[in-house]
PDB file of C-alpha atoms in Angstrom:
ATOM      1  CA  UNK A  11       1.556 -27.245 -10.702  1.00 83.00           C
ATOM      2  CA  UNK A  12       2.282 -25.310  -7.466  1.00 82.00           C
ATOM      3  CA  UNK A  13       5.213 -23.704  -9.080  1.00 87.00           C
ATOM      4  CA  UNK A  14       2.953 -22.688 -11.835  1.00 87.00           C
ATOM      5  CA  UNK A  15       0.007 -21.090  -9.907  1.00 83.00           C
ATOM      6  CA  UNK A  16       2.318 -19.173  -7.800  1.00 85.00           C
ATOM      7  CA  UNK A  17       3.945 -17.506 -10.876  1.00 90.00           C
ATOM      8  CA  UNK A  18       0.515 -16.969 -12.357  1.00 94.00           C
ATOM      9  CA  UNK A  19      -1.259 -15.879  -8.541  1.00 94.00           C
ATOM     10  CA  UNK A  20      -2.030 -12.388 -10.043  1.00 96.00           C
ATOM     11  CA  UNK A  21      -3.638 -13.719 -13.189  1.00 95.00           C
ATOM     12  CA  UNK A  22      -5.712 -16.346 -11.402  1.00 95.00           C
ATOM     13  CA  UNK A  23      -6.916 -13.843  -8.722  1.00 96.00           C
ATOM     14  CA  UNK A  24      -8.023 -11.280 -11.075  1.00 97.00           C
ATOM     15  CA  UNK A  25     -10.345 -13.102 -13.394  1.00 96.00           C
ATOM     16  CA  UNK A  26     -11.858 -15.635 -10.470  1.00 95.00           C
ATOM     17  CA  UNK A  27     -12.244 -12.987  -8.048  1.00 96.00           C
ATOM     18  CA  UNK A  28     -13.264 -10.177 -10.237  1.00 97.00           C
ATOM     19  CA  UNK A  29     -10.366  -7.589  -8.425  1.00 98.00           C
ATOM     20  CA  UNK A  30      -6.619  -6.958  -8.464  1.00 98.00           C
ATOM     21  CA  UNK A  31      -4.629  -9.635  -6.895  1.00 98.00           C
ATOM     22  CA  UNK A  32      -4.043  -7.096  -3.322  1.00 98.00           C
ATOM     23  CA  UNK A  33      -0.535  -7.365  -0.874  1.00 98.00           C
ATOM     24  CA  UNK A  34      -0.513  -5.707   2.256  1.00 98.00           C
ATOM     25  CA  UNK A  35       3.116  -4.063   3.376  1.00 98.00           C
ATOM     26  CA  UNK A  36       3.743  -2.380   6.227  1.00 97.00           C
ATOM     27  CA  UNK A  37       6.796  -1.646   8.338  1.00 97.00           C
ATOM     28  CA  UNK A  38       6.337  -1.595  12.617  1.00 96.00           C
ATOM     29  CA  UNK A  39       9.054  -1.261  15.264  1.00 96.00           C
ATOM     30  CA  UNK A  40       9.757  -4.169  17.421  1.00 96.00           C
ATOM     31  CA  UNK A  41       7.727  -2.959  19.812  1.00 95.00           C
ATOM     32  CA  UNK A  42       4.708  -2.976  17.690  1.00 95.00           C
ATOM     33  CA  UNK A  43       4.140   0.382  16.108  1.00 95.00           C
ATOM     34  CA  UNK A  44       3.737   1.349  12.368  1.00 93.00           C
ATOM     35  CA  UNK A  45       4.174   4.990  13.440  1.00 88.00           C
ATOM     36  CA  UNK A  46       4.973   7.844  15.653  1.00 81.00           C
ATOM     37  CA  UNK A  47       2.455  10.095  17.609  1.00 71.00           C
ATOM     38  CA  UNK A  48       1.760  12.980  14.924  1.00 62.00           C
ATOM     39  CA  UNK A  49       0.617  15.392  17.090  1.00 62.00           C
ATOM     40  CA  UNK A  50       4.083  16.231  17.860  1.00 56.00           C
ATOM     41  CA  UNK A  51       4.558  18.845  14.879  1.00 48.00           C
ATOM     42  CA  UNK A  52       8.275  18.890  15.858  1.00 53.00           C
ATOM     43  CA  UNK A  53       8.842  15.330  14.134  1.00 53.00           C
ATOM     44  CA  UNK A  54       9.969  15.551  10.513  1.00 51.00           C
ATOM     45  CA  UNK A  55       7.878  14.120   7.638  1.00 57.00           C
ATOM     46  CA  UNK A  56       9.304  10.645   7.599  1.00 68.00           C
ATOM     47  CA  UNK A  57      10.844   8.200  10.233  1.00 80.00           C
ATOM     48  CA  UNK A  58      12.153   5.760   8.685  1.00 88.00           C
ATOM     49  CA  UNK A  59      11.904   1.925  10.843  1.00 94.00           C
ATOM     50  CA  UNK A  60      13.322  -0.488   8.535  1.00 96.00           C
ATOM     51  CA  UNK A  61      16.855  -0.692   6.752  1.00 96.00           C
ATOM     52  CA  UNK A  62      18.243   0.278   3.485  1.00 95.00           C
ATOM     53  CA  UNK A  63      18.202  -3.028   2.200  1.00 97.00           C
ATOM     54  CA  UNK A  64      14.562  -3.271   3.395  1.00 97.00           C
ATOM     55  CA  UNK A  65      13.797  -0.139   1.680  1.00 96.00           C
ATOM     56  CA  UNK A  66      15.819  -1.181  -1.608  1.00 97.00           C
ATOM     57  CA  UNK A  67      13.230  -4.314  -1.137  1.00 97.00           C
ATOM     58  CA  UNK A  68      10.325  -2.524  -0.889  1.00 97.00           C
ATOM     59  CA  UNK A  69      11.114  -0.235  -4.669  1.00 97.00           C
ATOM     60  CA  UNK A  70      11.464  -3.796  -6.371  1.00 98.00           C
ATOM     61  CA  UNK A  71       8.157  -4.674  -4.886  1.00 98.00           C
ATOM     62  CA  UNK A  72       6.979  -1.685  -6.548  1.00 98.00           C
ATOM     63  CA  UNK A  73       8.047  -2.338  -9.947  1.00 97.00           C
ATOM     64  CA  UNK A  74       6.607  -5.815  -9.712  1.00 97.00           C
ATOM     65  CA  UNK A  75       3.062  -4.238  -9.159  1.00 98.00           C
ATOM     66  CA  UNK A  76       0.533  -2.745 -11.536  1.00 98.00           C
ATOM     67  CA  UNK A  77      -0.646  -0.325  -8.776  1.00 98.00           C
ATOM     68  CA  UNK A  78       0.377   1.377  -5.284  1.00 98.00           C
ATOM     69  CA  UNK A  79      -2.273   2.635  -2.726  1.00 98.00           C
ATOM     70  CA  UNK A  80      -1.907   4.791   0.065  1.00 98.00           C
ATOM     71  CA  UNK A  81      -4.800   6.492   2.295  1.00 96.00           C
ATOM     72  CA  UNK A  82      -4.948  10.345   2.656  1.00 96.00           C
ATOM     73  CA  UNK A  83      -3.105  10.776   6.155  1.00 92.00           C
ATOM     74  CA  UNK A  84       0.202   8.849   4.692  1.00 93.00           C
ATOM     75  CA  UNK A  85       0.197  10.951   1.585  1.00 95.00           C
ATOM     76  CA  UNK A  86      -0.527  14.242   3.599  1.00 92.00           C
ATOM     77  CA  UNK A  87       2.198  12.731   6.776  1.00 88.00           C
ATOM     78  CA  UNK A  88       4.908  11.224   4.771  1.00 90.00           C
ATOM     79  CA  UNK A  89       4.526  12.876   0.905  1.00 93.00           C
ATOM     80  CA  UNK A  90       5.273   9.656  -0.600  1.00 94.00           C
ATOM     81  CA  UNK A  91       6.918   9.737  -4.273  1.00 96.00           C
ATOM     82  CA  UNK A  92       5.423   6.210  -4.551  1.00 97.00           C
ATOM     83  CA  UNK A  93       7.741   5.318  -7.198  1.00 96.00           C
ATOM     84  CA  UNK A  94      10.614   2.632  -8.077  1.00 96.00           C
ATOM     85  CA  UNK A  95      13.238   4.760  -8.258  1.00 94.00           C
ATOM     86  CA  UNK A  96      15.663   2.634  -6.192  1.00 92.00           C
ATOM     87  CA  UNK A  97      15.062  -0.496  -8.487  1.00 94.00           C
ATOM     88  CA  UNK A  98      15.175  -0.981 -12.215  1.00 91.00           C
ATOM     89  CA  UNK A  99      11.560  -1.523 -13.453  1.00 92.00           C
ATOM     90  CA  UNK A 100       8.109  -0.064 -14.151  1.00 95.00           C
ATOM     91  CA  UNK A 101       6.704   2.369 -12.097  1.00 97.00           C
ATOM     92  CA  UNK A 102       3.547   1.496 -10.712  1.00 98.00           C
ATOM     93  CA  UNK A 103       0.428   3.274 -11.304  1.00 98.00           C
ATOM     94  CA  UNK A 104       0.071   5.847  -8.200  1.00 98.00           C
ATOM     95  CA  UNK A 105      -3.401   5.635  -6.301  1.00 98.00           C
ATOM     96  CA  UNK A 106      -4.507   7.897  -3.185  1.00 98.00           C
ATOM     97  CA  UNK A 107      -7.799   8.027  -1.429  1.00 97.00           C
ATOM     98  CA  UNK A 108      -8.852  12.057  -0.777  1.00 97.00           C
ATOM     99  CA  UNK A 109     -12.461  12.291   0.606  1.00 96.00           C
ATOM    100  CA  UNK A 110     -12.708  15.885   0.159  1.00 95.00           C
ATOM    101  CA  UNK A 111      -9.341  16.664  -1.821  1.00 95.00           C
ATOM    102  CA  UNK A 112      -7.658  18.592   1.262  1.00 95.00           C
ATOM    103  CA  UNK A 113      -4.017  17.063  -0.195  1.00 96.00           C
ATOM    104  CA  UNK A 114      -2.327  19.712  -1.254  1.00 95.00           C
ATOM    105  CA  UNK A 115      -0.942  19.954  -5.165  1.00 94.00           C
ATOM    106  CA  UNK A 116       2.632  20.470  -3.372  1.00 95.00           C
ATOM    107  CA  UNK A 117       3.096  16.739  -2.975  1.00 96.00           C
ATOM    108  CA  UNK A 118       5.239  14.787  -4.666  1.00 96.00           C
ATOM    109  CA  UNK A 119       1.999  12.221  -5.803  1.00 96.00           C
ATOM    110  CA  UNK A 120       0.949  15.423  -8.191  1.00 95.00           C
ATOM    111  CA  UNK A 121       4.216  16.197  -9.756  1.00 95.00           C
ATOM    112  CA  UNK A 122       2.353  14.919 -12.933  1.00 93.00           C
ATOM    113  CA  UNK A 123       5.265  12.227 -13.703  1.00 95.00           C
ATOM    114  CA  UNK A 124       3.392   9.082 -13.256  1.00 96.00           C
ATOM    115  CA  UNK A 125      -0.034   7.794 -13.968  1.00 97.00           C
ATOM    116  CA  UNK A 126      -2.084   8.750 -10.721  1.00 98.00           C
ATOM    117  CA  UNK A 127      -5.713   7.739  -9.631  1.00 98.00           C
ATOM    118  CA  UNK A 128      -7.554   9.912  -6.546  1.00 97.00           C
ATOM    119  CA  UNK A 129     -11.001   8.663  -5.356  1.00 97.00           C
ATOM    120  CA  UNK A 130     -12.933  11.266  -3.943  1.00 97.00           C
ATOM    121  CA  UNK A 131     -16.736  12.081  -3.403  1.00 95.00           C
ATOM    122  CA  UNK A 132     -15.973  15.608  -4.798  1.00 91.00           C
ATOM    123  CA  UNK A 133     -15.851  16.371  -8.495  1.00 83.00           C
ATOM    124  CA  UNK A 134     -12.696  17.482 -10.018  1.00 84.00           C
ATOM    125  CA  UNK A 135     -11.416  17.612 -14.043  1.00 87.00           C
ATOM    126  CA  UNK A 136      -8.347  15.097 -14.875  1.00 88.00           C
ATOM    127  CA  UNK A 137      -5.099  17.359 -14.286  1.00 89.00           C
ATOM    128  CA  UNK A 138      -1.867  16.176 -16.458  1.00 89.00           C
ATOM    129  CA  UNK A 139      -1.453  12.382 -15.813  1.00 93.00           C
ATOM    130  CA  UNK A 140      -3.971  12.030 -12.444  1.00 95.00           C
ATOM    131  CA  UNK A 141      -7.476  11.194 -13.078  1.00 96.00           C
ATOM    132  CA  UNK A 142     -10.143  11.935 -10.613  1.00 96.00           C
ATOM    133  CA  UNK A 143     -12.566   9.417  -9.751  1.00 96.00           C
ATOM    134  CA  UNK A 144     -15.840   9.934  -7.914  1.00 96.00           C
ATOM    135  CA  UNK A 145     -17.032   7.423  -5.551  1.00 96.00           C
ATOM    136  CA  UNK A 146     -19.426   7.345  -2.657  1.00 94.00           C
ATOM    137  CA  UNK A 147     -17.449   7.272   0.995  1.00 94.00           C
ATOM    138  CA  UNK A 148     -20.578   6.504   2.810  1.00 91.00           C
ATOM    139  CA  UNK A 149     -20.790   3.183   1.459  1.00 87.00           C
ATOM    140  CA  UNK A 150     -18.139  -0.100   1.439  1.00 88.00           C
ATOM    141  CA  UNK A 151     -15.697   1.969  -0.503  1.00 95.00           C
ATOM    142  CA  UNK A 152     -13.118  -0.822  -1.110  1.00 97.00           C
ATOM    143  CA  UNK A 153     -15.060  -3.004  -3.060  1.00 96.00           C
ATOM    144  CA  UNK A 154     -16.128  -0.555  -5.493  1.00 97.00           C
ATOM    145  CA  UNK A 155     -12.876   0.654  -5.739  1.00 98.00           C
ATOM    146  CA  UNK A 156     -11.505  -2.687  -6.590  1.00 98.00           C
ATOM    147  CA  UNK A 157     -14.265  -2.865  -9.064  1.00 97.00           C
ATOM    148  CA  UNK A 158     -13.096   0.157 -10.687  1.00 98.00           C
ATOM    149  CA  UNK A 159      -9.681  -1.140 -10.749  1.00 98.00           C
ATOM    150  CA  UNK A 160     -10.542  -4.408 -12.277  1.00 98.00           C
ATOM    151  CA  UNK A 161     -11.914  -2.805 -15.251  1.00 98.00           C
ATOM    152  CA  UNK A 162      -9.682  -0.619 -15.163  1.00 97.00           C
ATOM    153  CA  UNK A 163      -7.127  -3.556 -16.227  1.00 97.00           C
ATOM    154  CA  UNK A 164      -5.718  -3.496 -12.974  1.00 98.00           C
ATOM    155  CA  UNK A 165      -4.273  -6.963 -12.014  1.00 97.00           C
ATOM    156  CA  UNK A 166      -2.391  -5.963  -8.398  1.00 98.00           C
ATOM    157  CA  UNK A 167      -1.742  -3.845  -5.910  1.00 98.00           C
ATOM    158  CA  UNK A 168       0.428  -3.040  -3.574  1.00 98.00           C
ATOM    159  CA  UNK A 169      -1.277  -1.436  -0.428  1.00 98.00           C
ATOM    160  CA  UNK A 170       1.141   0.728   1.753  1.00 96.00           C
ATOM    161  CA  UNK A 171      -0.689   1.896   4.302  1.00 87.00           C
ATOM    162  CA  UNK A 172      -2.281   3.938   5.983  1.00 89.00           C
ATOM    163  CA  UNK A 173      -2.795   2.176   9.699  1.00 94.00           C
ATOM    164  CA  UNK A 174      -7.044   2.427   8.597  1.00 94.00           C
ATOM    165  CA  UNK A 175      -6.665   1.210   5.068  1.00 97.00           C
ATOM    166  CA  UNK A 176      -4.532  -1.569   6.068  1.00 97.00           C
ATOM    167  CA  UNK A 177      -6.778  -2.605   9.187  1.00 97.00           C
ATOM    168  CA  UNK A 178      -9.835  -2.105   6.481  1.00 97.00           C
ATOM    169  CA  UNK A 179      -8.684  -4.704   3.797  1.00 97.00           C
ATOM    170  CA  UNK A 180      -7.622  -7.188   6.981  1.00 97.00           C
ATOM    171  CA  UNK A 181     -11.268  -6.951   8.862  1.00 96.00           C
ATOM    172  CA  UNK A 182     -12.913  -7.364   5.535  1.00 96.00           C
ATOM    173  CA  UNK A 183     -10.247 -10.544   4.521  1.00 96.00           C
ATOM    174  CA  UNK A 184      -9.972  -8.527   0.491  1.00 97.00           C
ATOM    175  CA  UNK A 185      -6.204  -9.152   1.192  1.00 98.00           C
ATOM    176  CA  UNK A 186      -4.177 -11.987  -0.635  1.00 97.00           C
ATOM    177  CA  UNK A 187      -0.818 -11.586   0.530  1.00 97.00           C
ATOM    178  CA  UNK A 188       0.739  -9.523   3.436  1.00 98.00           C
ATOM    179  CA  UNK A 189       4.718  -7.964   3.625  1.00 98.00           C
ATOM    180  CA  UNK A 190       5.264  -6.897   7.291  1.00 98.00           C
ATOM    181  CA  UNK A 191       9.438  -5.554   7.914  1.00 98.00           C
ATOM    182  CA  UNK A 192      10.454  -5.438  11.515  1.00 98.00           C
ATOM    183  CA  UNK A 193      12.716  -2.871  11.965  1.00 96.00           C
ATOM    184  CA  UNK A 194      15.595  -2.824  14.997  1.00 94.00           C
ATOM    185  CA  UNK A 195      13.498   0.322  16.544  1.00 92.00           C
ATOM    186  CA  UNK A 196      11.342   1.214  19.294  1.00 92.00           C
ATOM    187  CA  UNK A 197       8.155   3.985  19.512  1.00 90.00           C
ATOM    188  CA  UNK A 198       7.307   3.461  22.863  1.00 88.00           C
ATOM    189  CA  UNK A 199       4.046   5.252  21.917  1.00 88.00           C
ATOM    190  CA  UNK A 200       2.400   5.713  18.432  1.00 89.00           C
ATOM    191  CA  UNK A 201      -0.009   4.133  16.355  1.00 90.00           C
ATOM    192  CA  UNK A 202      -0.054   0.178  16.665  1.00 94.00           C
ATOM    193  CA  UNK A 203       0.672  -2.176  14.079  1.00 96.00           C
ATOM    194  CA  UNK A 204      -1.981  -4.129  12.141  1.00 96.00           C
ATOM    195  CA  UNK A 205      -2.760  -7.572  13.398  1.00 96.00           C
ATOM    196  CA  UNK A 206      -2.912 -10.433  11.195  1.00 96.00           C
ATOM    197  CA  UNK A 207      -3.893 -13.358  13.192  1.00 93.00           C
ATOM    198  CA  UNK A 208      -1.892 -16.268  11.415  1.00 93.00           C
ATOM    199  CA  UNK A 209       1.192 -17.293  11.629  1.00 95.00           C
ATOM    200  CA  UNK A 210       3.809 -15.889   9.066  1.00 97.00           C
ATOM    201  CA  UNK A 211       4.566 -18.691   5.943  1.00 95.00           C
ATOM    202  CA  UNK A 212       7.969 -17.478   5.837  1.00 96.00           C
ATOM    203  CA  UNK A 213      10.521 -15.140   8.069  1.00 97.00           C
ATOM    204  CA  UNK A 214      13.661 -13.748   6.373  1.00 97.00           C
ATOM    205  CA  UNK A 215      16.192 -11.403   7.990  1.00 97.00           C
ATOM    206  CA  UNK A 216      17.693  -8.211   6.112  1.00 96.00           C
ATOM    207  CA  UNK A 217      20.455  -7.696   8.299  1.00 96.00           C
ATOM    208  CA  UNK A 218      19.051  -6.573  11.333  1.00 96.00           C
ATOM    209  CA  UNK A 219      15.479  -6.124  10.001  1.00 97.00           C
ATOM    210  CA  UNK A 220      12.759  -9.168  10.042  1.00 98.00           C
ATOM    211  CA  UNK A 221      10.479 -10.039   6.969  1.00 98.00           C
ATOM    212  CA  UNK A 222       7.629 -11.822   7.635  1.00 98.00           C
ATOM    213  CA  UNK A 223       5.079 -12.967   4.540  1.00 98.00           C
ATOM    214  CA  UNK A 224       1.630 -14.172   5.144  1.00 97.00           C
ATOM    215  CA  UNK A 225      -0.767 -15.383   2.671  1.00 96.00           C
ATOM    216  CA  UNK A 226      -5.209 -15.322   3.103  1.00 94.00           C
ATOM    217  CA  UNK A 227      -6.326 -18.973   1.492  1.00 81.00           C
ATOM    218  CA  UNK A 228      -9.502 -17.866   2.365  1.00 66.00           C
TER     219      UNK A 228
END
């Protein structure tokens, strides 16, 4: 039976709870930072903490999702492709949050390959394969947007940060499952990691990177 709910956790999660089954992945530095200080405009667009085999990891991930989410800063900071490209499988279903669309149509999230949602309070007509979809900021945006989502068909996603959005689905407990990699690297400064106050349900090393999964039974 245990065997059987844990295959079917996305399923079950959708149609009780009403929303897409959600898993939070991050990757911090052993000294407990998800990222560098950005107001140094000399660092280049990504820093990479965890390993190749970590990062191989993380693409299978994605192809096991319906959906990816990212907040504005981490698609403006890091121009994610937010595809699977280093693992055979789907491609997940790109989604960004863009208050007042100030994302550029340089980055690689509107190269019109893949499906890809923005939610924004501004109005804007669908462009190619992303959809525009208005929604009210001043309010608790991630329960309408999981709303959305869920009739949308929706049945998971995978939520990559930003350092907000992450903290946001963890002080509101919408989470269901969280991915943190500890990479061999230190900030010394930065933004801090998410907490999660729990203790990990399973630790597994990637060579010299740490994988620690939590799950919220609440």
């Amino acid at each position: 039976e245990n065997k059987s709910v844990e295959l079917n956790k996305r399923f079950f999660i959708y149609y009780k709870k009403k929303r897409p089954y959600i898993i939070l992945k991050w990757a911090q530095t052993i000294d407990g930072f998800i990222d560098v200080d950005r107001k140094n405009i000399q660092l280049p667009r990504v820093i990479w903490i965890s390993n190749k085999i970590s990062r191989m990891l993380v693409h299978k991930w994605r192809a096991e999702e319906h959906a990816i989410l990212v907040g504005t800063n981490t698609a403006l900071f890091d121009n994610p492709q937010l595809n699977s490209r280093f693992w055979y499988g789907n491609n997940p279903t790109r989604i960004v949050l863009d208050r007042t669309l100030r994302l550029p149509s340089s980055l690689n999230l509107f190269d019109k390959t893949l499906k890809t949602i923005v939610f924004t309070e501004n109005k804007e007509q669908p462009d190619g394969k992303t959809e525009y979809i208005n929604i009210n900021f001043n309010k608790n945006i991630l329960e309408e947007i999981l709303d959305i989502l869920f009739h949308k068909g929706i049945q998971s996603v995978l939520v990559e940060g930003g350092k907000m959005l992450l903290e946001s689905f963890i002080e509101k407990q919408i989470w269901d499952e969280a991915r943190v990699i500890i990479g061999n690297k230190e900030f010394k400064a930065g933004a801090r990691t998410p907490v999660i106050l729990a203790e990990p349900e399973q630790v597994t090393y990637l060579a010299n990177d740490r994988l620690l999964i939590f799950s919220n039974n609440t």
